[in-house]
Coordinates of C-alpha atoms and ligand atoms in Angstrom, one line a residue:
X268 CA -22.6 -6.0 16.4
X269 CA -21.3 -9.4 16.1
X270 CA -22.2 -10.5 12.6
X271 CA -21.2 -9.4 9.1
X272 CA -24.1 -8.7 7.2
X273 CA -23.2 -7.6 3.4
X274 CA -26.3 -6.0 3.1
X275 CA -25.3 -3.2 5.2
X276 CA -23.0 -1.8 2.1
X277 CA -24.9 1.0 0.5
X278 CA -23.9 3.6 -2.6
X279 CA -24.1 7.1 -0.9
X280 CA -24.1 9.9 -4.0
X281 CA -21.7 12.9 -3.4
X282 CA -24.1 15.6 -3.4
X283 CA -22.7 18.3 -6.3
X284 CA -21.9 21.4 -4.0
X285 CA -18.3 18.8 -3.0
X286 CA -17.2 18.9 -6.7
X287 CA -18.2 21.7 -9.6
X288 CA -16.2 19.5 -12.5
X289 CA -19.3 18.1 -14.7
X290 CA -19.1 14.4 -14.1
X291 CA -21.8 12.0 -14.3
X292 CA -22.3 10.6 -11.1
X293 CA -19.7 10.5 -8.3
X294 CA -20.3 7.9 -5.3
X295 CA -19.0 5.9 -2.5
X296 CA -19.4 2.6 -2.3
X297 CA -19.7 1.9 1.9
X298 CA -18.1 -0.6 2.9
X299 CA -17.0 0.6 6.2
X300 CA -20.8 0.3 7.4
X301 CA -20.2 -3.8 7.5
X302 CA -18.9 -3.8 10.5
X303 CA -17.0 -1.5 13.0
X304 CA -14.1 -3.5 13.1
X305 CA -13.7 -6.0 10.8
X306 CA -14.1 -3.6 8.1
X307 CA -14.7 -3.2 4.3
X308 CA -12.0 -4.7 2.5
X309 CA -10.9 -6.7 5.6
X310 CA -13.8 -9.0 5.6
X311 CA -13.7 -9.8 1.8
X312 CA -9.8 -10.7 2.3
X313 CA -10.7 -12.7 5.5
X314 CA -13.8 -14.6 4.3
X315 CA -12.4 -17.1 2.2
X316 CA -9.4 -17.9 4.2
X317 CA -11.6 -18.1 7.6
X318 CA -13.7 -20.4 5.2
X319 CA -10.8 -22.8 4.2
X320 CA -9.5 -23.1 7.5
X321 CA -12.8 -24.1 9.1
X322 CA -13.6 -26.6 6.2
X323 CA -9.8 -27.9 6.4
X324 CA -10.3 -28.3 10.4
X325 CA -7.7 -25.8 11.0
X326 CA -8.1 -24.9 14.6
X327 CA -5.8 -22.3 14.7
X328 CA -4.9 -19.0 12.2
X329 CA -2.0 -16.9 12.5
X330 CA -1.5 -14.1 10.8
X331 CA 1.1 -11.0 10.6
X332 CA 1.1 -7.0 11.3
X333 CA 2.3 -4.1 13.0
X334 CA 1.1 -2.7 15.8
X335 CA -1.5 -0.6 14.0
X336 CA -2.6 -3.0 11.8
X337 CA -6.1 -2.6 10.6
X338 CA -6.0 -6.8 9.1
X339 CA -4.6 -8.0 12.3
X340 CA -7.5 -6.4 14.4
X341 CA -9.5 -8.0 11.6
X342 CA -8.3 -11.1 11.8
X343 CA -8.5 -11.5 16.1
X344 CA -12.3 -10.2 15.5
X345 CA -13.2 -12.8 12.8
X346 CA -11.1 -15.3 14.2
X347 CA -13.1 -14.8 17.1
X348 CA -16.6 -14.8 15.7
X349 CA -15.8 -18.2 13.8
X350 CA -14.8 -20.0 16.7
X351 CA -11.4 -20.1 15.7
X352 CA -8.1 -19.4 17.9
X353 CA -5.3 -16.5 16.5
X354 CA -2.1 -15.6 16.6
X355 CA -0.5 -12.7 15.4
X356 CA 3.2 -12.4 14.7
X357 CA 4.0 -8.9 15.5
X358 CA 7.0 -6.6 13.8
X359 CA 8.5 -4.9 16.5
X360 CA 8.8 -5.2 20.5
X361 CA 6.2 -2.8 22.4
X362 CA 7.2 -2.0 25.6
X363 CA 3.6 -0.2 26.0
X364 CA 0.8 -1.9 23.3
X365 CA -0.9 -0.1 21.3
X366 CA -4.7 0.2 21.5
X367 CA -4.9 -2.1 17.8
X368 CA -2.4 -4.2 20.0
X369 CA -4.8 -4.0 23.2
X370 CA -7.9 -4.4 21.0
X371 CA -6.2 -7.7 19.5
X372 CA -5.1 -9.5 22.8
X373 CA -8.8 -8.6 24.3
X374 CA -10.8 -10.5 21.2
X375 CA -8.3 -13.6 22.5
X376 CA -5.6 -13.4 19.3
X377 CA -2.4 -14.5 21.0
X378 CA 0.5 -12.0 20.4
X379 CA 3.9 -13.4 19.2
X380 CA 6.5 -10.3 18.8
X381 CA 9.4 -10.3 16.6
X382 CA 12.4 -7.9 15.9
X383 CA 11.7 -5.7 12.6
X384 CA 14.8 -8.2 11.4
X385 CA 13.4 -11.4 12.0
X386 CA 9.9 -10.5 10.6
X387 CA 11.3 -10.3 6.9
X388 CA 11.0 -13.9 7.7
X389 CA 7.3 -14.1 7.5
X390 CA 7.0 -15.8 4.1
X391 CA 9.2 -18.8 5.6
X392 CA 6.7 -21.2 7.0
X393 CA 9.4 -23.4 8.7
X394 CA 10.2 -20.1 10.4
X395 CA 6.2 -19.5 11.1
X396 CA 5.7 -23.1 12.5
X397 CA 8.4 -23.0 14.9
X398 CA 7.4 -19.6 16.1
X399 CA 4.0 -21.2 17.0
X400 CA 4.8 -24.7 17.8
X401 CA 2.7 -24.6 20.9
X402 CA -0.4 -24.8 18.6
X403 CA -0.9 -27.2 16.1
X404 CA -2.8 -27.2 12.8
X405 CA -2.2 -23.8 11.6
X406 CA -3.4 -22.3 9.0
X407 CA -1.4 -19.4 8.2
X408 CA -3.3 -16.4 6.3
X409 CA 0.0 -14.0 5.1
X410 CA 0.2 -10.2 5.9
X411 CA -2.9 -8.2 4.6
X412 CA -4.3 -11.4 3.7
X413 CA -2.7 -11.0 0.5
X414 CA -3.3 -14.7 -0.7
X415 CA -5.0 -16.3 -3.5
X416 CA -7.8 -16.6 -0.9
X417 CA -7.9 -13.4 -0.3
X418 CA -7.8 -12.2 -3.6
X419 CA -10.6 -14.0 -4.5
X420 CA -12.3 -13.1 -1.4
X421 CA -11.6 -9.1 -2.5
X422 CA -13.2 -9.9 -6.0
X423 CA -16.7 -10.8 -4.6
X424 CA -17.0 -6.6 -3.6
X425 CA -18.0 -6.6 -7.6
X426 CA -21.5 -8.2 -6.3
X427 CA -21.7 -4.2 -5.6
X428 CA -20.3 -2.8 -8.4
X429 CA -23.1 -1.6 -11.0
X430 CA -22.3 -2.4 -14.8
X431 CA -22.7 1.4 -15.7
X432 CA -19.8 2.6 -13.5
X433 CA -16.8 3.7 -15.6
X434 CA -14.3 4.8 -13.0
X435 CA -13.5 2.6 -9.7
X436 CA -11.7 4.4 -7.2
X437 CA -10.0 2.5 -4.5
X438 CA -7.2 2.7 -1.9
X439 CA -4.1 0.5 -1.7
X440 CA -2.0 -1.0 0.7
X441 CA -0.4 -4.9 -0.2
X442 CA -2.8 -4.3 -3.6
X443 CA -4.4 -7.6 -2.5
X444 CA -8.4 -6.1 -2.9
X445 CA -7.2 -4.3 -6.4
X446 CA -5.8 -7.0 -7.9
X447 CA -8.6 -9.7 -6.9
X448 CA -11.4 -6.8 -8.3
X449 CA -9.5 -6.3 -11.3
X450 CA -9.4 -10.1 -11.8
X451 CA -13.2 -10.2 -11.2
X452 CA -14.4 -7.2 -12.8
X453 CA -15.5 -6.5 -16.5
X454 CA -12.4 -4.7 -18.3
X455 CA -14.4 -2.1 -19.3
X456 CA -14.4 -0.5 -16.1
X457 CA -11.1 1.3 -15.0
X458 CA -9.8 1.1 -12.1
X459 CA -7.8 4.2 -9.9
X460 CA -6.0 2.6 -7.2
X461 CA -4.2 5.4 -4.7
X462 CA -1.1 4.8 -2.5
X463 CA -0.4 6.1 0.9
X464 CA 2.4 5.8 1.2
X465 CA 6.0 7.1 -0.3
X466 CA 7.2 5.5 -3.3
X467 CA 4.2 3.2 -3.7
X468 CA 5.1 3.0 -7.7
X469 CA 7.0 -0.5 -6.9
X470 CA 3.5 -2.0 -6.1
X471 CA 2.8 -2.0 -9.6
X472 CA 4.9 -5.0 -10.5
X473 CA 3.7 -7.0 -7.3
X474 CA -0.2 -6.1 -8.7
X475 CA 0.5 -7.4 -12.3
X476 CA 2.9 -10.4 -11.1
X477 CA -1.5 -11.9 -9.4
X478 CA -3.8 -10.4 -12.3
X479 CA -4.1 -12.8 -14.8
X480 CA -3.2 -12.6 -18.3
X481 CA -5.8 -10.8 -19.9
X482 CA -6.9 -8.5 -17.1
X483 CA -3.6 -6.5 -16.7
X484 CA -5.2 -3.9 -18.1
X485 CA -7.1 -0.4 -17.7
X486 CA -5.6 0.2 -14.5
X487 CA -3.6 2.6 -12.9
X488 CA -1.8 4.0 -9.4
X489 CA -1.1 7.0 -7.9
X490 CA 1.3 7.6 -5.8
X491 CA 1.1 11.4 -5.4
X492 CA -1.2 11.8 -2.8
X493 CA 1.0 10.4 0.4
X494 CA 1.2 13.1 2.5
X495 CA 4.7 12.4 3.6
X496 CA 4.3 8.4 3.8
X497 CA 2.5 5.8 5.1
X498 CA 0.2 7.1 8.6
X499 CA 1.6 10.5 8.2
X500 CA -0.8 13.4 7.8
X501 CA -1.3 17.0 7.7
X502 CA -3.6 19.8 8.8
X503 CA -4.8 19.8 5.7
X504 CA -5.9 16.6 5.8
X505 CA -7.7 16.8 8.8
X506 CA -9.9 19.7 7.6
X507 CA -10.5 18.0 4.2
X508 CA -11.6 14.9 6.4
X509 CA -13.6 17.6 8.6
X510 CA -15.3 19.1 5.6
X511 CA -15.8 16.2 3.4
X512 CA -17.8 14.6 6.7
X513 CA -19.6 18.4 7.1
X514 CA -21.0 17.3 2.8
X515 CA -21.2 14.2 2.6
X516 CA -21.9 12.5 6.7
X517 CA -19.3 10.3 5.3
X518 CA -16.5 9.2 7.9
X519 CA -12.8 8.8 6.3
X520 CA -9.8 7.4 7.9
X521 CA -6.6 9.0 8.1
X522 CA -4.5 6.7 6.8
X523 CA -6.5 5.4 3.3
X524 CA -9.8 6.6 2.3
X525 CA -9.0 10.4 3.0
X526 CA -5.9 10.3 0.6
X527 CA -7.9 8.4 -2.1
X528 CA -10.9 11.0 -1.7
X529 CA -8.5 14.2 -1.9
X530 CA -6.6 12.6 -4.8
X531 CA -10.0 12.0 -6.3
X532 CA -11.0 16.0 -5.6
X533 CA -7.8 16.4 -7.5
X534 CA -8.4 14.7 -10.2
X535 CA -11.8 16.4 -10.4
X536 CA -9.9 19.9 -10.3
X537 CA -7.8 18.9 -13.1
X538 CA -10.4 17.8 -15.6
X539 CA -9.3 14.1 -15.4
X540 CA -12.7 12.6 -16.2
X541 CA -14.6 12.7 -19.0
X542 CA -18.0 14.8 -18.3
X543 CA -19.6 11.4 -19.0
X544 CA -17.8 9.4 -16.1
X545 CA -19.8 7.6 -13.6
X546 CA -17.7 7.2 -10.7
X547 CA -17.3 4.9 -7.9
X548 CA -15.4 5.4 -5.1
X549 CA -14.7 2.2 -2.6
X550 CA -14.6 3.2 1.1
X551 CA -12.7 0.2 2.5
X552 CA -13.1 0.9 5.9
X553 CA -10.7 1.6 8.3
X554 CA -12.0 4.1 10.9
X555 CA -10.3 2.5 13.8
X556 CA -7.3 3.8 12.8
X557 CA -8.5 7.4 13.4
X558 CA -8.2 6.9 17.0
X559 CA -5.0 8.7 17.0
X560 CA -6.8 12.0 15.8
X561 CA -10.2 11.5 17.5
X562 CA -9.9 14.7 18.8
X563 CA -8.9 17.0 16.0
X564 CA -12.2 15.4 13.8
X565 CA -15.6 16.1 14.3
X566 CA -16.7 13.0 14.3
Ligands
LIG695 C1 -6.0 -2.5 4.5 C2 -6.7 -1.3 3.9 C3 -6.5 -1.0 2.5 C4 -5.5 -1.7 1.6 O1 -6.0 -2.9 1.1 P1 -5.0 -3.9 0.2 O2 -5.9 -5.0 -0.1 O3 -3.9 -4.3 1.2 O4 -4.5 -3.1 -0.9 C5 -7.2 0.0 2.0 N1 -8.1 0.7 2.8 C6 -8.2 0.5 4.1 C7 -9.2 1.3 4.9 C8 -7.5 -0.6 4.7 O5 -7.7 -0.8 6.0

């Protein structure tokens, strides 16, 4: 597959035997079917920027991640299919690379690796410029693509958003796609945004610092649903991932969409909704990542 076709993004219902709570509809938004690797939320973050580059004759993008990150693989893959030359700046030395790494350098992104120390730097575009002198015209998209580009870019996922939803479930990392949907999106709907990682509460500042003024509102995070931090999981994970795949035919990652969908369970469990709620849950993609656990899922 080597184009993005947005027409690939279907609503899948969640037939009623997953969840007993009386709700009104429950789906999942699929966003992972767009493409295989530069998936669901990825694209919307990427597509503006990759747009601005090409129009500004940028002939080059760098961009940032770890060694398992989802954008950077994103990012080589787009960059790739545009024509375009990448870099990514890397936190941490590998001594052995890992397969997002391999993946990356094989779809031509040029790998620049950094201590954990000197990547705190990677706001500083003097820092950036020198880093990647060799290339000129850069055009530098920040980590997660969390830029006014790609906030805007996340926005556009409201083309699939249906007026009558009244809950929108989604997973976040930088906040990036929240924020840019919240900025797009009617205020009537609320938003349920789900953190995998420890702590994740601090993200609420960084979200409201980008929404503007009067769409800092009807929103919320939760932060309870980490399973011991960011990429860390659990048997029982796995077997709600198993299970949830047996229902639905819906494949969740490990690290996002299966701790939004068992917070969601949750949330069903406790009565959170009103018996009226239409749900819609976003499934921002992802499924790389569960390369690390191929073997305990059964798909
Ligand atoms: C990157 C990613 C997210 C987080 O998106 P942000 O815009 O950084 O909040 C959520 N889900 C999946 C599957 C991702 O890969």
């Amino acid at each position: 597959m080597d184009t993005i076709d947005e027409r690939r993004a279907i609503i899948q219902p969640i037939a009623k035997g997953w969840y007993s709570q009386q709700v009104a509809a429950l789906d999942v938004l699929r966003l992972d079917l767009l493409h295989p690797i530069i998936s669901g939320n990825k694209w919307f973050k990427l597509r503006l920027n990759i747009r601005h580059a090409i129009d500004g004759g940028f002939k080059t993008i760098v961009t940032f991640g770890g060694g398992f990150s989802n954008h950077l693989i994103a990012t080589a893959y787009a960059a790739k299919m545009f024509g375009i030359k990448s870099i990514g700046i890397v936190r941490g030395r590998y001594d052995v690379l890992t397969p997002t790494l391999v993946d990356c350098k094989n779809a031509g992104m040029e790998l620049i690796f950094v201590s954990k120390e000197e990547y705190e730097q990677k706001e500083d575009t003097v820092w950036i410029r020198k880093l990647a002198s060799h290339f000129d015209e850069l055009f530098i998209i920040p980590e997660g693509g969390a830029n006014e580009w790609g906030r805007v870019g996340a926005g556009l996922i409201d083309r699939f958003i249906g007026h009558d939803y009244t809950h929108i479930a989604l997973s976040v990392g930088t906040g990036t796609t929240l924020t840019g949907l919240r900025n797009k999106l009617d205020n009537k709907h609320q938003m349920l945004g789900f953190v995998p990682m420890k702590q994740g509460a601090y993200l609420k500042e960084h979200i409201a610092e980008h929404l503007h003024t009067d769409k800092n509102t009807n929103w919320q995070l939760f932060d309870n649903w980490h399973f011991g931090g960011f990429g860390t999981w659990n048997d029982d994970l796995l077997q709600f991932m198993n299970a949830f795949y047996r229902t639905t035919n819906i494949p969740l990652d490990i690290v996002y969409t299966s701790k939004m969908m068992y917070g969601i369970k949750q949330l069903l469990a406790n009565d959170f909704f009103p018996p009226d709620a239409r749900i819609l849950c976003i499934h921002t993609g992802g499924l790389r990542g569960n390369v690390s656990v191929k073997d305990r899922l059964i798909y």
